[in-house]
mmCIF file of C-alpha atoms in Angstrom:
data_model
loop_
_atom_site.group_PDB
_atom_site.id
_atom_site.type_symbol
_atom_site.label_atom_id
_atom_site.label_comp_id
_atom_site.label_asym_id
_atom_site.label_seq_id
_atom_site.Cartn_x
_atom_site.Cartn_y
_atom_site.Cartn_z
ATOM 1 C CA PHE A 354 126.901 148.335 69.243
ATOM 2 C CA GLY A 355 125.473 147.585 65.585
ATOM 3 C CA GLY A 356 128.723 145.906 64.662
ATOM 4 C CA TYR A 357 129.724 142.439 63.713
ATOM 5 C CA SER A 358 131.987 141.453 66.640
ATOM 6 C CA TYR A 359 129.801 138.446 67.585
ATOM 7 C CA LEU A 360 131.277 136.670 64.429
ATOM 8 C CA TYR A 361 134.463 136.471 66.754
ATOM 9 C CA GLU A 362 132.523 134.792 69.519
ATOM 10 C CA PRO A 363 132.798 130.897 69.682
ATOM 11 C CA LEU A 364 129.708 130.667 71.754
ATOM 12 C CA TRP A 365 127.857 132.534 69.211
ATOM 13 C CA TRP A 366 129.016 130.060 66.601
ATOM 14 C CA VAL A 367 127.768 127.166 68.789
ATOM 15 C CA GLY A 368 124.533 128.804 69.171
ATOM 16 C CA MET A 369 124.192 129.567 65.446
ATOM 17 C CA ILE A 370 125.007 125.965 64.392
ATOM 18 C CA THR A 371 122.393 124.491 66.943
ATOM 19 C CA MET A 372 119.944 126.864 65.495
ATOM 20 C CA VAL A 373 120.550 125.751 62.088
ATOM 21 C CA VAL A 374 120.167 122.160 62.999
ATOM 22 C CA GLY A 375 116.719 122.883 64.566
ATOM 23 C CA GLU A 376 115.794 124.844 61.562
ATOM 24 C CA ILE A 377 116.603 122.067 59.163
ATOM 25 C CA ALA A 378 113.973 120.088 61.147
ATOM 26 C CA ASN A 379 111.695 122.646 60.966
ATOM 27 C CA PHE A 380 112.310 123.080 56.969
ATOM 28 C CA ALA A 381 111.692 119.216 56.852
ATOM 29 C CA ALA A 382 108.301 120.085 58.565
ATOM 30 C CA TYR A 383 107.144 122.090 55.899
ATOM 31 C CA ALA A 384 107.407 119.366 53.253
ATOM 32 C CA PHE A 385 105.103 117.141 55.292
ATOM 33 C CA ALA A 386 102.576 119.487 56.927
ATOM 34 C CA PRO A 387 100.684 122.626 55.995
ATOM 35 C CA ALA A 388 102.549 125.622 56.601
ATOM 36 C CA ILE A 389 99.569 126.989 58.308
ATOM 37 C CA LEU A 390 100.183 124.304 61.118
ATOM 38 C CA VAL A 391 103.965 124.455 61.206
ATOM 39 C CA THR A 392 104.465 128.158 61.599
ATOM 40 C CA PRO A 393 102.040 128.866 64.885
ATOM 41 C CA LEU A 394 103.464 125.680 66.298
ATOM 42 C CA GLY A 395 106.995 127.155 66.111
ATOM 43 C CA ALA A 396 105.482 130.478 67.952
ATOM 44 C CA LEU A 397 105.311 128.393 70.919
ATOM 45 C CA SER A 398 108.901 128.513 71.394
ATOM 46 C CA ILE A 399 108.612 131.867 72.380
ATOM 47 C CA ILE A 400 107.427 130.686 75.870
ATOM 48 C CA ILE A 401 110.542 128.509 75.970
ATOM 49 C CA SER A 402 112.653 131.453 75.140
ATOM 50 C CA ALA A 403 111.112 133.780 77.695
ATOM 51 C CA ALA A 404 111.689 131.255 80.516
ATOM 52 C CA LEU A 405 115.290 130.943 79.449
ATOM 53 C CA ALA A 406 115.837 134.570 79.291
ATOM 54 C CA HIS A 407 114.288 134.760 82.941
ATOM 55 C CA ILE A 408 116.605 131.864 84.313
ATOM 56 C CA ILE A 409 119.733 132.254 82.461
ATOM 57 C CA LEU A 410 120.027 135.851 81.386
ATOM 58 C CA ARG A 411 118.229 137.154 84.581
ATOM 59 C CA GLU A 412 115.468 139.347 82.688
ATOM 60 C CA ARG A 413 112.535 139.755 84.600
ATOM 61 C CA LEU A 414 109.425 138.505 83.156
ATOM 62 C CA HIS A 415 106.844 141.282 83.591
ATOM 63 C CA ILE A 416 103.091 140.748 83.425
ATOM 64 C CA PHE A 417 103.063 141.797 79.828
ATOM 65 C CA GLY A 418 105.591 139.236 78.897
ATOM 66 C CA ILE A 419 103.361 136.587 80.736
ATOM 67 C CA LEU A 420 100.297 137.862 78.900
ATOM 68 C CA GLY A 421 102.269 137.513 75.673
ATOM 69 C CA CYS A 422 103.186 134.015 76.570
ATOM 70 C CA ILE A 423 99.547 133.105 77.117
ATOM 71 C CA LEU A 424 98.160 134.668 73.981
ATOM 72 C CA CYS A 425 100.800 132.900 72.002
ATOM 73 C CA VAL A 426 99.499 129.561 73.444
ATOM 74 C CA VAL A 427 95.698 130.574 72.627
ATOM 75 C CA GLY A 428 96.586 131.967 69.282
ATOM 76 C CA SER A 429 98.572 129.077 68.056
ATOM 77 C CA THR A 430 96.000 126.401 69.382
ATOM 78 C CA THR A 431 93.100 128.365 67.777
ATOM 79 C CA ILE A 432 94.867 128.325 64.411
ATOM 80 C CA VAL A 433 95.979 124.654 64.552
ATOM 81 C CA LEU A 434 92.272 123.536 65.563
ATOM 82 C CA HIS A 435 90.779 125.497 62.806
ATOM 83 C CA ALA A 436 93.307 125.247 60.083
ATOM 84 C CA PRO A 437 91.907 124.472 56.618
ATOM 85 C CA ALA A 438 92.993 121.340 54.784
ATOM 86 C CA GLU A 439 95.871 121.708 52.384
ATOM 87 C CA ARG A 440 95.565 120.562 48.772
ATOM 88 C CA GLU A 441 97.996 118.396 47.388
ATOM 89 C CA ILE A 442 100.887 119.956 45.417
ATOM 90 C CA GLU A 443 102.270 117.915 42.433
ATOM 91 C CA SER A 444 105.261 119.901 41.402
ATOM 92 C CA VAL A 445 107.322 123.140 42.314
ATOM 93 C CA ILE A 446 105.832 124.482 39.013
ATOM 94 C CA GLU A 447 102.433 124.463 40.823
ATOM 95 C CA VAL A 448 103.887 126.445 43.744
ATOM 96 C CA TRP A 449 105.297 128.842 41.335
ATOM 97 C CA ASN A 450 102.112 129.539 39.695
ATOM 98 C CA LEU A 451 100.689 130.281 42.906
ATOM 99 C CA ALA A 452 103.379 132.498 43.910
ATOM 100 C CA THR A 453 103.031 134.651 40.634
ATOM 101 C CA GLU A 454 99.203 135.437 40.915
ATOM 102 C CA PRO A 455 98.657 139.105 40.946
ATOM 103 C CA ALA A 456 97.463 139.099 44.604
ATOM 104 C CA PHE A 457 100.531 137.620 45.993
ATOM 105 C CA LEU A 458 102.708 139.648 43.799
ATOM 106 C CA LEU A 459 101.231 142.865 45.133
ATOM 107 C CA TYR A 460 101.636 141.451 48.660
ATOM 108 C CA ALA A 461 105.298 140.968 47.864
ATOM 109 C CA ALA A 462 105.721 144.533 46.369
ATOM 110 C CA LEU A 463 104.141 146.064 49.264
ATOM 111 C CA VAL A 464 106.354 143.859 51.662
ATOM 112 C CA ILE A 465 109.487 144.665 49.867
ATOM 113 C CA THR A 466 108.559 148.513 49.855
ATOM 114 C CA ALA A 467 107.878 148.290 53.665
ATOM 115 C CA VAL A 468 111.231 146.546 54.318
ATOM 116 C CA PHE A 469 113.346 149.035 52.475
ATOM 117 C CA ILE A 470 111.713 151.901 54.265
ATOM 118 C CA LEU A 471 112.336 150.538 57.417
ATOM 119 C CA ILE A 472 115.929 149.640 56.657
ATOM 120 C CA PHE A 473 116.805 152.967 54.959
ATOM 121 C CA HIS A 474 114.507 155.508 56.991
ATOM 122 C CA TYR A 475 113.709 154.209 60.320
ATOM 123 C CA ILE A 476 116.434 152.014 61.507
ATOM 124 C CA PRO A 477 119.193 154.781 61.138
ATOM 125 C CA GLN A 478 117.000 156.899 63.280
ATOM 126 C CA TYR A 479 115.244 154.854 65.734
ATOM 127 C CA GLY A 480 117.298 151.446 65.576
ATOM 128 C CA GLN A 481 118.884 151.905 69.016
ATOM 129 C CA THR A 482 115.638 153.067 70.784
ATOM 130 C CA HIS A 483 112.785 151.294 69.262
ATOM 131 C CA ILE A 484 112.780 147.496 68.976
ATOM 132 C CA MET A 485 109.748 147.475 66.535
ATOM 133 C CA VAL A 486 111.685 148.519 63.479
ATOM 134 C CA TYR A 487 113.964 145.189 63.877
ATOM 135 C CA ILE A 488 110.589 143.295 64.459
ATOM 136 C CA GLY A 489 108.981 144.905 61.404
ATOM 137 C CA VAL A 490 111.905 143.810 58.960
ATOM 138 C CA CYS A 491 112.392 140.327 60.376
ATOM 139 C CA SER A 492 108.651 139.553 60.289
ATOM 140 C CA LEU A 493 108.053 141.337 56.787
ATOM 141 C CA VAL A 494 111.112 139.291 55.402
ATOM 142 C CA GLY A 495 110.077 136.008 57.024
ATOM 143 C CA SER A 496 106.598 136.320 55.741
ATOM 144 C CA LEU A 497 108.222 135.943 52.035
ATOM 145 C CA SER A 498 110.183 133.208 52.899
ATOM 146 C CA VAL A 499 107.602 130.974 54.167
ATOM 147 C CA MET A 500 106.552 130.075 50.451
ATOM 148 C CA SER A 501 109.859 129.613 49.363
ATOM 149 C CA VAL A 502 110.745 127.131 52.273
ATOM 150 C CA LYS A 503 107.559 125.215 51.578
ATOM 151 C CA ALA A 504 108.356 124.949 47.932
ATOM 152 C CA ILE A 505 111.943 123.790 48.604
ATOM 153 C CA GLY A 506 110.667 121.143 50.997
ATOM 154 C CA ILE A 507 108.235 119.986 48.547
ATOM 155 C CA ALA A 508 110.644 119.782 45.812
ATOM 156 C CA LEU A 509 113.088 117.617 47.897
ATOM 157 C CA LYS A 510 110.376 115.372 49.166
ATOM 158 C CA LEU A 511 109.037 114.821 45.338
ATOM 159 C CA THR A 512 112.740 114.442 44.288
ATOM 160 C CA LEU A 513 113.514 111.808 46.857
ATOM 161 C CA SER A 514 110.352 109.990 45.873
ATOM 162 C CA GLY A 515 111.566 109.698 42.040
ATOM 163 C CA MET A 516 110.154 112.836 40.678
ATOM 164 C CA ASN A 517 113.266 115.148 40.184
ATOM 165 C CA GLN A 518 112.354 118.841 40.818
ATOM 166 C CA LEU A 519 115.844 120.291 40.705
ATOM 167 C CA ILE A 520 115.890 120.399 37.030
ATOM 168 C CA TYR A 521 113.441 123.222 37.118
ATOM 169 C CA PRO A 522 114.632 126.914 37.422
ATOM 170 C CA GLN A 523 111.712 127.765 39.713
ATOM 171 C CA THR A 524 113.244 125.356 42.313
ATOM 172 C CA TRP A 525 116.565 127.248 42.443
ATOM 173 C CA ALA A 526 114.687 130.698 42.316
ATOM 174 C CA PHE A 527 112.925 129.797 45.550
ATOM 175 C CA THR A 528 116.350 128.555 47.051
ATOM 176 C CA LEU A 529 117.907 132.141 46.040
ATOM 177 C CA ILE A 530 114.898 133.847 47.701
ATOM 178 C CA VAL A 531 115.311 131.803 50.983
ATOM 179 C CA ILE A 532 119.000 132.579 51.048
ATOM 180 C CA VAL A 533 118.437 136.200 50.607
ATOM 181 C CA CYS A 534 115.619 136.241 53.205
ATOM 182 C CA VAL A 535 117.775 134.303 55.677
ATOM 183 C CA LEU A 536 120.731 136.554 55.556
ATOM 184 C CA THR A 537 118.798 139.540 55.675
ATOM 185 C CA GLN A 538 116.810 138.235 58.997
ATOM 186 C CA MET A 539 120.202 137.150 60.442
ATOM 187 C CA ASN A 540 121.681 140.662 59.854
ATOM 188 C CA TYR A 541 118.975 142.474 61.719
ATOM 189 C CA LEU A 542 118.477 139.725 64.167
ATOM 190 C CA ASN A 543 122.052 140.237 65.281
ATOM 191 C CA MET A 544 121.809 143.973 65.298
ATOM 192 C CA VAL A 545 119.174 144.067 68.027
ATOM 193 C CA MET A 546 121.466 141.870 70.554
ATOM 194 C CA PRO A 547 122.907 144.961 72.254
ATOM 195 C CA ILE A 548 119.530 146.445 72.991
ATOM 196 C CA SER A 549 117.841 143.495 74.702
ATOM 197 C CA SER A 550 118.615 139.684 74.990
ATOM 198 C CA LEU A 551 114.985 138.882 75.567
ATOM 199 C CA PHE A 552 113.845 140.735 72.332
ATOM 200 C CA TYR A 553 116.508 138.770 70.568
ATOM 201 C CA LEU A 554 115.310 135.462 71.680
ATOM 202 C CA PHE A 555 111.730 136.749 70.627
ATOM 203 C CA LEU A 556 113.086 137.811 67.128
ATOM 204 C CA VAL A 557 114.863 134.203 66.734
ATOM 205 C CA PHE A 558 111.398 132.586 66.967
ATOM 206 C CA ILE A 559 109.700 135.151 64.936
ATOM 207 C CA ILE A 560 112.100 134.121 61.998
#
């Protein structure tokens, strides 16, 4: 409980590798489609995870789980159908300028503060009994990684088209942010495994 023994499990590594391959494909999607479309479509995977948990892990899908799956479909469909058009991004510098606007910096500061409060205050006290503290950490950190993932995808896309974006320090700054966010999410994602495997699958697709 709360340890790292899963690192010695071959099946865990198989799952992790396949998930990485899937996330690489998801990462590529951010380079070619608006984030407001890619993110809600990824949430539809929760339905698959719930079905797998019911069939493979023998976890009973209650009425609230079924209602949650329906809401995921309705919410994702609504967002996709009414998503605004995304403007063309010409360089990573442009994404950096958007990320350093006062409004987003304020949001990032609030998110980081909330994450630290959850990690150092609530998880030690309620981590083994309240799943929401882990959901909070993974969701908040994930909200910061979306812009960085989008920036890296655009950088690679422009670089492959002949406009090298790897020479800009902003590209590597976004890369560092993604690495930190992913490691944080993986750590707290695996802490929730002993509590509930269904919630574990749910958190995977929140990330």
